[in-house]
Coordinates of C-alpha atoms in Angstrom, one line a residue:
Chain A
M1 CA 96.8 105.9 107.9
R2 CA 96.6 103.1 110.5
A3 CA 97.9 100.5 108.0
L4 CA 100.7 102.8 106.9
W5 CA 101.7 103.5 110.5
S6 CA 101.7 99.7 111.3
Q7 CA 103.8 98.9 108.2
W8 CA 106.3 101.8 108.9
K9 CA 106.8 100.7 112.5
A10 CA 107.6 97.1 111.3
D11 CA 109.9 98.4 108.5
L12 CA 111.9 100.5 111.0
L13 CA 112.1 97.6 113.3
R14 CA 113.4 95.4 110.7
T15 CA 116.0 98.0 109.6
V16 CA 117.3 98.4 113.0
R17 CA 117.8 94.7 113.2
D18 CA 119.6 94.5 109.8
R19 CA 123.3 94.1 110.3
R20 CA 123.9 94.4 106.6
F21 CA 122.6 97.7 106.7
F22 CA 124.9 98.8 109.3
V23 CA 128.0 97.5 107.7
F24 CA 127.3 98.9 104.2
T25 CA 125.7 102.2 105.0
L26 CA 127.2 103.4 108.3
I27 CA 130.4 101.8 109.0
M28 CA 131.8 101.8 105.4
P29 CA 131.5 105.7 104.9
I30 CA 132.6 106.4 108.6
G31 CA 135.6 103.8 108.1
F32 CA 136.6 105.5 104.9
Y33 CA 136.2 109.1 106.1
L34 CA 138.5 108.3 109.1
I35 CA 141.1 106.5 107.0
F36 CA 141.3 108.8 104.0
I37 CA 141.1 112.1 106.0
H38 CA 144.3 111.0 108.0
E39 CA 146.2 110.0 104.9
Q40 CA 145.4 113.1 103.1
R41 CA 145.1 115.6 105.8
G42 CA 142.0 117.4 106.4
A43 CA 143.4 120.9 106.2
L44 CA 144.1 120.7 102.5
H45 CA 142.1 123.1 100.4
I46 CA 139.7 121.9 97.7
A47 CA 137.2 123.6 95.6
G48 CA 136.9 126.5 97.8
T49 CA 136.8 124.4 101.1
F50 CA 138.7 122.2 103.4
W51 CA 139.2 118.6 102.5
S52 CA 137.8 117.5 105.8
A53 CA 134.6 119.0 105.0
Y54 CA 134.6 118.3 101.3
F55 CA 135.1 114.6 102.1
M56 CA 132.6 114.6 104.9
V57 CA 129.9 115.4 102.2
S58 CA 131.3 112.8 99.8
M59 CA 131.0 110.0 102.6
A60 CA 127.7 111.2 103.6
S61 CA 126.4 111.1 100.1
F62 CA 128.2 107.7 99.5
G63 CA 126.4 106.3 102.7
V64 CA 122.9 107.5 101.6
V65 CA 123.5 106.2 97.9
G66 CA 124.2 102.8 99.6
A67 CA 121.2 102.6 101.7
S68 CA 119.0 103.6 98.8
V69 CA 120.4 101.9 95.9
N70 CA 121.9 98.8 97.6
T71 CA 120.0 98.1 101.0
L72 CA 116.6 99.3 99.6
G73 CA 116.9 97.5 96.4
V74 CA 117.9 94.1 98.1
R75 CA 115.1 94.6 100.6
L76 CA 112.5 95.0 98.1
A77 CA 113.7 92.2 95.9
T78 CA 113.6 90.0 98.9
E79 CA 110.1 91.0 99.9
R80 CA 109.0 90.5 96.4
K81 CA 110.6 87.1 95.8
S82 CA 109.3 85.7 99.1
G83 CA 105.8 86.6 97.9
W84 CA 105.3 89.0 100.9
V85 CA 104.5 91.9 98.7
R86 CA 101.7 89.9 97.0
W87 CA 100.3 88.9 100.3
L88 CA 100.3 92.5 101.5
R89 CA 98.4 93.6 98.4
T90 CA 95.6 91.4 99.6
T91 CA 95.4 93.5 102.9
P92 CA 94.0 96.9 103.3
L93 CA 97.4 98.4 103.0
S94 CA 97.3 100.1 99.6
S95 CA 100.3 99.9 97.2
A96 CA 100.7 103.7 97.8
G97 CA 100.8 103.0 101.6
Y98 CA 103.5 100.3 101.0
A99 CA 105.5 102.6 98.9
L100 CA 105.1 105.5 101.4
S101 CA 106.2 103.2 104.3
K102 CA 109.3 102.3 102.3
I103 CA 110.1 106.2 101.5
F104 CA 109.5 107.3 105.1
T105 CA 111.8 104.6 106.4
Q106 CA 114.4 105.4 103.8
L107 CA 114.2 109.1 104.7
V108 CA 114.8 108.3 108.3
L109 CA 117.8 106.1 107.3
S110 CA 119.2 108.7 105.1
L111 CA 118.8 111.3 107.8
L112 CA 120.5 109.0 110.4
I113 CA 123.5 108.4 108.0
V114 CA 124.1 112.1 107.2
V115 CA 123.8 113.1 110.9
V116 CA 126.1 110.4 112.0
V117 CA 128.8 111.2 109.2
F118 CA 128.6 114.8 110.1
L119 CA 129.0 114.1 113.8
V120 CA 132.1 112.0 113.2
A121 CA 133.6 114.8 111.0
G122 CA 132.7 117.4 113.4
L123 CA 134.2 115.5 116.3
D124 CA 137.2 114.0 114.6
Q125 CA 138.1 117.0 112.2
H126 CA 136.4 119.8 114.1
V127 CA 134.7 120.7 110.8
S128 CA 132.9 123.8 111.7
L129 CA 130.0 125.5 109.7
S130 CA 127.4 128.0 110.5
A131 CA 124.1 126.4 111.9
A132 CA 122.4 127.6 108.8
K133 CA 124.9 125.9 106.6
W134 CA 124.6 122.7 108.4
I135 CA 121.0 122.6 108.1
E136 CA 121.1 123.5 104.3
I137 CA 123.7 120.7 103.6
V138 CA 121.8 118.2 105.6
L139 CA 118.5 118.9 104.0
W140 CA 120.1 118.9 100.4
I141 CA 121.6 115.5 101.0
W142 CA 118.5 114.3 102.8
I143 CA 116.0 115.4 100.0
G144 CA 118.4 115.0 97.0
S145 CA 118.4 111.1 97.7
V146 CA 115.1 110.7 96.0
P147 CA 116.6 109.6 92.6
F148 CA 118.6 106.9 94.4
A149 CA 115.6 105.6 96.1
A150 CA 113.9 105.4 92.8
L151 CA 117.0 103.5 91.4
G152 CA 116.8 101.2 94.5
V153 CA 113.1 100.5 93.5
L154 CA 114.4 99.6 90.0
I155 CA 117.1 97.2 91.3
G156 CA 114.5 95.7 93.6
L157 CA 112.8 94.4 90.5
A158 CA 115.9 92.3 89.6
G159 CA 115.1 89.4 91.7
N160 CA 118.0 87.1 92.4
A161 CA 120.3 89.6 90.7
A162 CA 119.5 92.4 92.9
Q163 CA 122.2 91.9 95.4
V164 CA 124.9 91.7 93.0
L165 CA 123.5 94.4 90.9
G166 CA 122.7 96.8 93.8
T167 CA 126.3 96.4 95.1
L168 CA 127.9 96.9 91.6
V169 CA 125.8 99.9 90.8
Y170 CA 126.4 101.5 94.1
L171 CA 130.2 101.1 94.2
A172 CA 130.3 102.2 90.3
L173 CA 128.3 105.3 90.8
S174 CA 130.2 106.2 93.8
M175 CA 133.4 105.8 92.3
L176 CA 132.6 107.4 88.8
G177 CA 130.7 110.3 90.3
G178 CA 133.7 111.3 92.4
L179 CA 132.5 110.4 95.9
W180 CA 135.8 108.4 96.6
T181 CA 138.3 110.7 94.9
P182 CA 137.6 114.2 93.9
I183 CA 137.2 114.6 90.3
Q184 CA 139.7 117.6 90.3
V185 CA 142.4 115.1 90.6
L186 CA 141.2 112.7 87.9
P187 CA 142.0 112.7 84.1
K188 CA 139.8 114.9 81.8
T189 CA 137.9 111.8 80.5
M190 CA 136.9 110.8 84.0
Q191 CA 135.8 114.2 84.9
D192 CA 133.5 114.2 81.7
I193 CA 132.1 110.9 82.8
A194 CA 131.6 112.1 86.4
R195 CA 129.5 115.0 85.3
V196 CA 126.8 112.9 83.9
M197 CA 126.8 110.6 87.0
P198 CA 123.8 111.3 89.3
T199 CA 126.1 110.9 92.2
Y200 CA 128.1 113.8 91.2
R201 CA 125.0 115.8 90.6
Y202 CA 123.9 114.9 94.0
A203 CA 127.2 115.8 96.0
H204 CA 128.0 118.8 93.8
P205 CA 125.5 121.2 95.4
A206 CA 126.5 120.1 98.8
W207 CA 130.2 120.7 97.9
G208 CA 129.1 124.1 96.5
L209 CA 127.3 125.1 99.8
L210 CA 130.5 124.4 101.7
A211 CA 132.3 126.9 99.5
N212 CA 129.2 129.4 99.7
R213 CA 128.0 128.8 96.2
S214 CA 124.3 128.4 95.8
I215 CA 122.6 125.2 94.3
Q216 CA 122.7 125.3 90.5
W217 CA 119.5 124.5 88.5
S218 CA 121.5 122.3 86.2
D219 CA 122.2 119.8 89.1
V220 CA 118.6 119.7 90.2
L221 CA 117.2 119.3 86.6
I222 CA 119.7 116.4 85.9
L223 CA 118.7 114.6 89.2
L224 CA 115.1 115.1 88.3
A225 CA 115.7 113.9 84.9
Y226 CA 117.3 110.6 86.4
T227 CA 114.4 110.2 88.8
V228 CA 111.9 110.4 86.0
V229 CA 113.8 107.9 83.9
F230 CA 114.3 105.4 87.0
V231 CA 110.5 105.7 87.9
A232 CA 109.4 105.2 84.3
L233 CA 111.7 102.1 83.9
A234 CA 110.4 100.6 87.1
A235 CA 106.8 101.1 86.2
F236 CA 107.4 99.6 82.7
I237 CA 109.2 96.6 84.2
Q238 CA 106.6 96.1 86.9
R239 CA 103.7 96.1 84.2
R240 CA 105.6 93.6 82.0
M241 CA 106.1 91.3 85.2
E242 CA 102.3 91.6 85.9
A243 CA 101.5 90.4 82.6
K244 CA 103.0 86.9 83.4
P245 CA 101.5 84.3 85.9
E246 CA 103.0 84.5 89.4
A247 CA 104.2 81.0 90.7
Chain B
M1 CA 74.6 88.8 99.2
A2 CA 77.3 88.1 96.5
V3 CA 80.7 87.9 97.9
I4 CA 82.4 87.2 94.6
E5 CA 81.0 87.4 91.1
F6 CA 82.7 86.5 87.8
D7 CA 81.0 87.4 84.6
Q8 CA 82.5 85.7 81.6
V9 CA 85.9 86.1 82.9
F10 CA 89.2 85.3 80.7
K11 CA 92.7 85.6 81.7
V12 CA 95.5 85.2 79.0
F13 CA 99.2 85.1 79.6
G14 CA 100.9 85.6 76.4
T15 CA 99.2 82.8 74.2
K16 CA 98.1 80.7 77.2
E17 CA 94.5 81.0 78.1
A18 CA 94.6 80.4 81.8
V19 CA 91.1 81.1 82.6
Q20 CA 88.3 80.8 79.8
D21 CA 84.8 82.2 80.1
V22 CA 84.4 81.6 83.8
T23 CA 81.0 82.7 85.2
F24 CA 79.9 82.1 88.8
R25 CA 78.7 83.8 91.9
L26 CA 79.6 83.0 95.5
E27 CA 77.1 83.9 98.2
A28 CA 77.9 84.9 101.8
G29 CA 78.1 81.9 104.2
Q30 CA 79.1 79.2 101.5
A31 CA 82.1 77.1 101.9
V32 CA 83.4 76.5 98.5
A33 CA 86.2 74.6 96.7
L34 CA 87.9 75.4 93.4
L35 CA 89.0 71.9 92.6
G36 CA 91.3 70.8 89.8
P37 CA 94.6 69.6 88.8
N38 CA 97.8 71.8 88.6
G39 CA 97.5 74.3 85.8
A40 CA 93.7 74.2 85.8
G41 CA 93.4 77.9 86.5
K42 CA 92.5 77.8 90.1
T43 CA 95.2 79.8 91.4
T44 CA 94.8 82.4 88.6
S45 CA 91.1 82.6 89.5
I46 CA 91.7 83.3 93.2
Q47 CA 94.3 85.9 92.3
M48 CA 91.7 87.7 90.3
M49 CA 89.3 87.6 93.1
L50 CA 91.9 89.3 95.3
G51 CA 92.8 91.9 92.8
L52 CA 96.4 90.5 92.2
L53 CA 95.8 89.9 88.5
K54 CA 93.3 91.7 86.5
P55 CA 91.2 89.8 84.1
T56 CA 92.1 90.1 80.3
R57 CA 88.3 90.2 79.6
G58 CA 85.1 90.0 81.7
R59 CA 84.2 91.3 85.2
V60 CA 85.3 90.3 88.6
E61 CA 83.8 91.7 91.7
L62 CA 84.6 91.3 95.5
F63 CA 81.8 92.5 97.7
S64 CA 80.4 94.2 94.5
H65 CA 83.7 96.2 94.4
D66 CA 86.9 96.1 92.2
P67 CA 88.9 93.7 94.1
A68 CA 92.1 95.7 93.4
D69 CA 90.8 98.3 95.7
P70 CA 92.4 97.9 99.0
A71 CA 89.3 99.3 100.9
S72 CA 87.4 96.0 99.8
H73 CA 90.0 93.8 101.7
D74 CA 89.1 94.8 105.2
R75 CA 86.9 91.9 105.6
I76 CA 88.9 89.1 103.9
G77 CA 91.8 87.1 105.0
V78 CA 94.2 85.4 102.7
V79 CA 96.6 82.5 102.6
L80 CA 98.5 82.2 99.4
Q81 CA 101.1 79.5 98.1
N82 CA 104.6 79.9 98.2
V83 CA 104.8 82.9 100.6
S84 CA 107.2 83.3 103.4
V85 CA 107.1 85.5 106.5
P86 CA 109.4 88.6 106.6
E87 CA 112.9 88.5 108.1
R88 CA 113.7 90.1 111.5
L89 CA 110.3 90.3 112.8
K90 CA 109.1 88.2 115.9
V91 CA 105.9 86.2 115.6
K92 CA 104.0 88.6 117.8
E93 CA 105.4 91.7 115.7
C94 CA 104.2 89.9 112.5
L95 CA 100.7 89.5 114.1
N96 CA 100.6 93.1 115.4
L97 CA 101.8 94.3 111.8
F98 CA 98.8 92.6 110.2
R99 CA 96.3 93.8 113.0
G100 CA 97.3 97.3 112.3
F101 CA 95.8 96.9 108.6
Y102 CA 92.3 96.2 109.7
A103 CA 89.5 98.2 111.2
R104 CA 88.4 95.5 113.6
P105 CA 91.3 93.1 114.4
K106 CA 91.2 90.1 116.5
S107 CA 93.3 90.4 119.8
L108 CA 96.9 89.2 119.8
D109 CA 96.2 86.6 122.3
E110 CA 93.4 85.3 120.3
L111 CA 95.5 85.0 117.2
L112 CA 98.4 83.2 119.1
D113 CA 95.8 80.8 120.4
L114 CA 94.4 80.2 116.7
G115 CA 97.7 79.4 115.6
G116 CA 98.9 77.5 118.6
L117 CA 101.8 79.9 118.8
A118 CA 101.5 81.2 122.2
E119 CA 104.9 79.8 123.2
D120 CA 106.5 81.2 120.1
A121 CA 105.3 84.7 120.6
D122 CA 108.7 86.0 121.0
A123 CA 110.6 83.7 118.4
M124 CA 111.5 85.2 115.0
A125 CA 108.9 84.5 112.6
H126 CA 111.5 83.5 109.7
A127 CA 113.2 80.9 112.0
L128 CA 109.9 78.9 112.6
S129 CA 109.6 75.4 111.4
G130 CA 107.6 74.6 108.4
G131 CA 104.4 73.6 110.3
K132 CA 104.6 76.6 112.5
T133 CA 105.0 78.8 109.6
R134 CA 101.8 77.6 108.1
R135 CA 100.1 78.1 111.4
L136 CA 101.5 81.6 111.6
Q137 CA 100.1 82.3 107.9
F138 CA 96.8 81.1 109.1
A139 CA 96.9 83.3 112.1
L140 CA 97.8 86.1 109.9
A141 CA 94.9 85.6 107.6
M142 CA 92.7 85.6 110.6
A143 CA 94.2 88.9 112.1
G144 CA 91.3 91.2 110.6
N145 CA 88.6 89.0 112.0
P146 CA 87.6 88.3 108.3
D147 CA 84.2 87.4 107.0
V148 CA 85.6 85.7 104.0
L149 CA 88.8 83.4 104.1
F150 CA 90.6 82.7 100.9
M151 CA 93.1 79.8 101.0
D152 CA 95.1 78.6 97.9
E153 CA 96.1 75.1 98.5
P154 CA 96.2 75.6 102.3
T155 CA 97.3 72.1 103.2
V156 CA 99.9 71.1 100.6
G157 CA 102.8 69.5 102.3
M158 CA 101.0 69.1 105.6
D159 CA 101.3 65.8 107.5
V160 CA 98.1 64.1 108.5
T161 CA 98.0 65.5 112.1
S162 CA 98.5 69.0 111.0
K163 CA 95.8 68.5 108.4
R164 CA 93.3 67.3 111.0
H165 CA 94.1 70.2 113.3
F166 CA 94.0 72.8 110.6
W167 CA 90.5 71.4 109.2
D168 CA 89.1 71.5 112.8
A169 CA 90.0 75.2 113.0
L170 CA 88.5 75.8 109.6
R171 CA 85.3 74.1 110.5
G172 CA 85.0 76.3 113.4
F173 CA 85.3 79.4 111.0
V174 CA 82.6 77.9 108.5
S175 CA 80.2 77.0 111.2
A176 CA 80.2 80.5 112.5
G177 CA 78.4 81.4 109.1
K178 CA 81.4 82.8 107.5
T179 CA 82.5 82.3 103.9
L180 CA 85.4 80.1 102.8
V181 CA 87.0 79.9 99.4
L182 CA 89.8 77.4 98.9
T183 CA 91.6 75.9 95.9
T184 CA 92.8 72.4 96.3
H185 CA 93.6 69.3 94.4
D186 CA 92.9 67.2 97.5
L187 CA 89.5 65.7 97.0
Q188 CA 89.0 64.7 100.5
E189 CA 89.6 68.2 101.6
A190 CA 87.0 69.6 99.3
D191 CA 84.5 67.0 100.3
L192 CA 85.1 67.5 104.0
M193 CA 85.4 71.2 104.1
T194 CA 82.9 72.6 101.6
D195 CA 79.3 72.5 100.5
R196 CA 80.0 73.6 96.9
I197 CA 82.6 72.4 94.5
L198 CA 83.6 74.1 91.3
V199 CA 85.5 71.6 89.3
M200 CA 88.0 73.4 86.9
N201 CA 90.2 72.1 84.1
H202 CA 92.0 73.9 81.5
G203 CA 90.7 77.2 82.6
R204 CA 87.1 76.3 82.5
I205 CA 84.6 75.2 85.2
I206 CA 83.4 71.8 84.1
A207 CA 81.2 71.0 87.1
D208 CA 79.5 73.3 89.8
A209 CA 77.6 71.2 92.4
P210 CA 77.5 70.2 96.1
P211 CA 80.1 67.4 96.8
E212 CA 77.3 64.6 97.1
E213 CA 75.9 65.7 93.7
I214 CA 79.3 65.6 92.1
K215 CA 80.0 62.1 93.4
M216 CA 76.5 61.0 92.3
Q217 CA 76.4 62.5 89.1
F218 CA 79.8 61.9 87.7
G219 CA 81.1 59.2 90.2
G220 CA 79.5 56.1 89.5
R221 CA 81.5 52.8 89.9
Q222 CA 84.0 51.1 87.7
V223 CA 83.5 47.5 86.6
K224 CA 86.6 45.8 85.0
F225 CA 86.7 42.6 83.3
S226 CA 88.3 40.8 80.3
S227 CA 86.4 39.5 77.4
G228 CA 87.0 37.9 74.1
E229 CA 83.9 39.2 72.5
T230 CA 84.4 41.6 69.6
G231 CA 82.2 44.6 69.6
L232 CA 81.1 44.2 73.3
A233 CA 82.4 47.7 74.1
E234 CA 80.7 49.2 71.3
N235 CA 77.5 47.4 72.2
M236 CA 77.6 48.6 75.8
K237 CA 78.0 52.3 75.0
G238 CA 74.2 52.4 74.6
W239 CA 73.4 50.7 77.9
P240 CA 71.5 52.7 80.6
G241 CA 73.8 54.2 83.2
V242 CA 77.0 53.7 81.3
L243 CA 79.3 56.7 81.5
D244 CA 82.4 55.7 79.9
I245 CA 84.2 52.6 78.5
Q246 CA 88.0 52.1 78.1
V247 CA 89.4 49.3 76.1
A248 CA 92.9 47.9 76.7
G249 CA 93.3 44.7 74.6
R250 CA 90.9 42.3 76.1
Q251 CA 90.4 44.3 79.2
L252 CA 87.3 46.5 79.6
A253 CA 86.8 49.2 82.2
V254 CA 83.3 50.4 82.3
L255 CA 82.2 53.4 84.4
T256 CA 78.5 53.1 85.3
Q257 CA 76.0 54.7 87.6
D258 CA 74.5 51.2 88.6
S259 CA 77.1 48.5 88.7
D260 CA 74.5 45.9 89.9
A261 CA 72.4 46.4 86.9
L262 CA 75.2 46.3 84.5
L263 CA 76.5 43.0 86.0
K264 CA 73.2 41.4 86.0
R265 CA 72.6 42.4 82.3
L266 CA 76.1 41.1 81.4
F267 CA 75.5 37.5 83.0
L268 CA 71.9 37.3 82.0
D269 CA 72.6 38.0 78.5
G270 CA 75.3 35.3 78.6
H271 CA 78.4 37.6 77.7
D272 CA 81.7 36.0 77.7
I273 CA 83.2 37.8 80.6
R274 CA 85.9 36.8 83.2
D275 CA 88.0 38.4 86.1
V276 CA 85.3 40.7 87.1
E277 CA 86.3 43.5 89.5
V278 CA 84.1 46.2 90.9
G279 CA 85.7 49.3 92.3
G280 CA 85.8 53.0 92.7
G281 CA 83.0 55.5 93.5
G282 CA 83.7 58.6 95.3
L283 CA 85.0 61.8 94.4
E284 CA 88.5 60.6 93.4
E285 CA 87.0 58.8 90.4
A286 CA 84.7 61.7 89.5
F287 CA 87.6 63.8 89.6
V288 CA 89.8 61.7 87.4
R289 CA 86.9 61.2 84.9
L290 CA 85.9 64.8 84.9
T291 CA 89.4 66.2 84.2
R292 CA 90.2 63.4 81.7
E293 CA 87.0 63.9 79.7
D294 CA 87.8 67.5 79.2
T295 CA 91.4 66.9 77.9
P296 CA 91.7 68.0 74.4
V297 CA 92.9 65.2 72.2

């Protein structure tokens, strides 16, 4: 427990000092929100709610996916490449402790992103929801980020390619999953593609909550399936890497 | 008490046998060097001691436990090769991070002192110079007040002054009755710092003895001369004390345990020899010989 606490403190401190994190995961979604909301007018109706609220959910999801897939992935890859992870494994900090520290840090970041994006939307566009609804949506976007953390771990195994791969995957998933442009305005093929994207399945329940629909099991199951696949792949690659000598 | 135990340990990477049939036991309070050229299996061995690699076959124990169990790491400190310190943390934050991992850590001031880093406590660890980074790594290894210190090639790339300084710090650790395990291909280092040397080559332990014994047993002196006599090299192979003979044209290089006796006999028997040179002795030659001897042809 002590070891985990020590690691977590250091991880949080390092995140706060990380400029890349602020640019990619806070400034980008907030900037996009402010730009596209004024262009497209927040009062438009979409999927049973207002565009200002719908796009608020999109951008919060976009930010959280970025923090998980890109920032976490690059950070893990750097720590692995530098031999730091190997060194930590010789200390009393367990692998589980290391992983938990990364997860807790990620959860704090995700919560921070969601709250900040929601604050901006609330202040700038006067998005108003009941207290219960706010909490439900925050909780979903927060907890639903698990598959993307798993994807971040997977990308963290890519070594030198992690930075490029992380950015590509993050932008592609966000675009194809309808986080930038609502899929309702896209051609049929793009809509079909969006429906199998984890990003769409992640934001969809939150959009639904805005329109007073309840969370659908299909979304939860598909996200779970993605999580299992990402974790299994990461574990498989990890084992393959351990069979080779470390320089 | 056994700190480390290897029992018929093999480690295979693909088709390459990095460690083959290694068995030994390290007791508490020993200072031990794993000595050998690059690729001898030293780093693989130390990584198995620390639980970073699992043996393909055989048994490895640290304090009679599975080395992969983090609970067995509370009393050890480690300096690995090719490891950098994390970004965006200050020196004192790095030290406090590691202090938080152990049950009985040394104080921050003590660690800053050990690494000679008191003035750099607030500097970003990542921006330290090469020499200071090495000192920080040493201080981090000492954070848990370890009973056993593992160091994989600790002085590679250090200048002479840093080496001296570092050896002094290590000597303090060893004289306090603690256990030191280091890998090195620096013979002087092994000779200076340890009381037992395991020489490794091609994944096997080919010698295990105190430094003096290694020098005596395998060292000898080299006598070089030229001679026109045919069959002399063949003839000398049976002489007492002769360990090895190499022939290059008319040049003979004879490795012997007693160069005086060898020369006396060569001259008294009236052999045709010229340009006599006597040299060597010490661990360097022992090492070259040991590792060359074991090279598969």
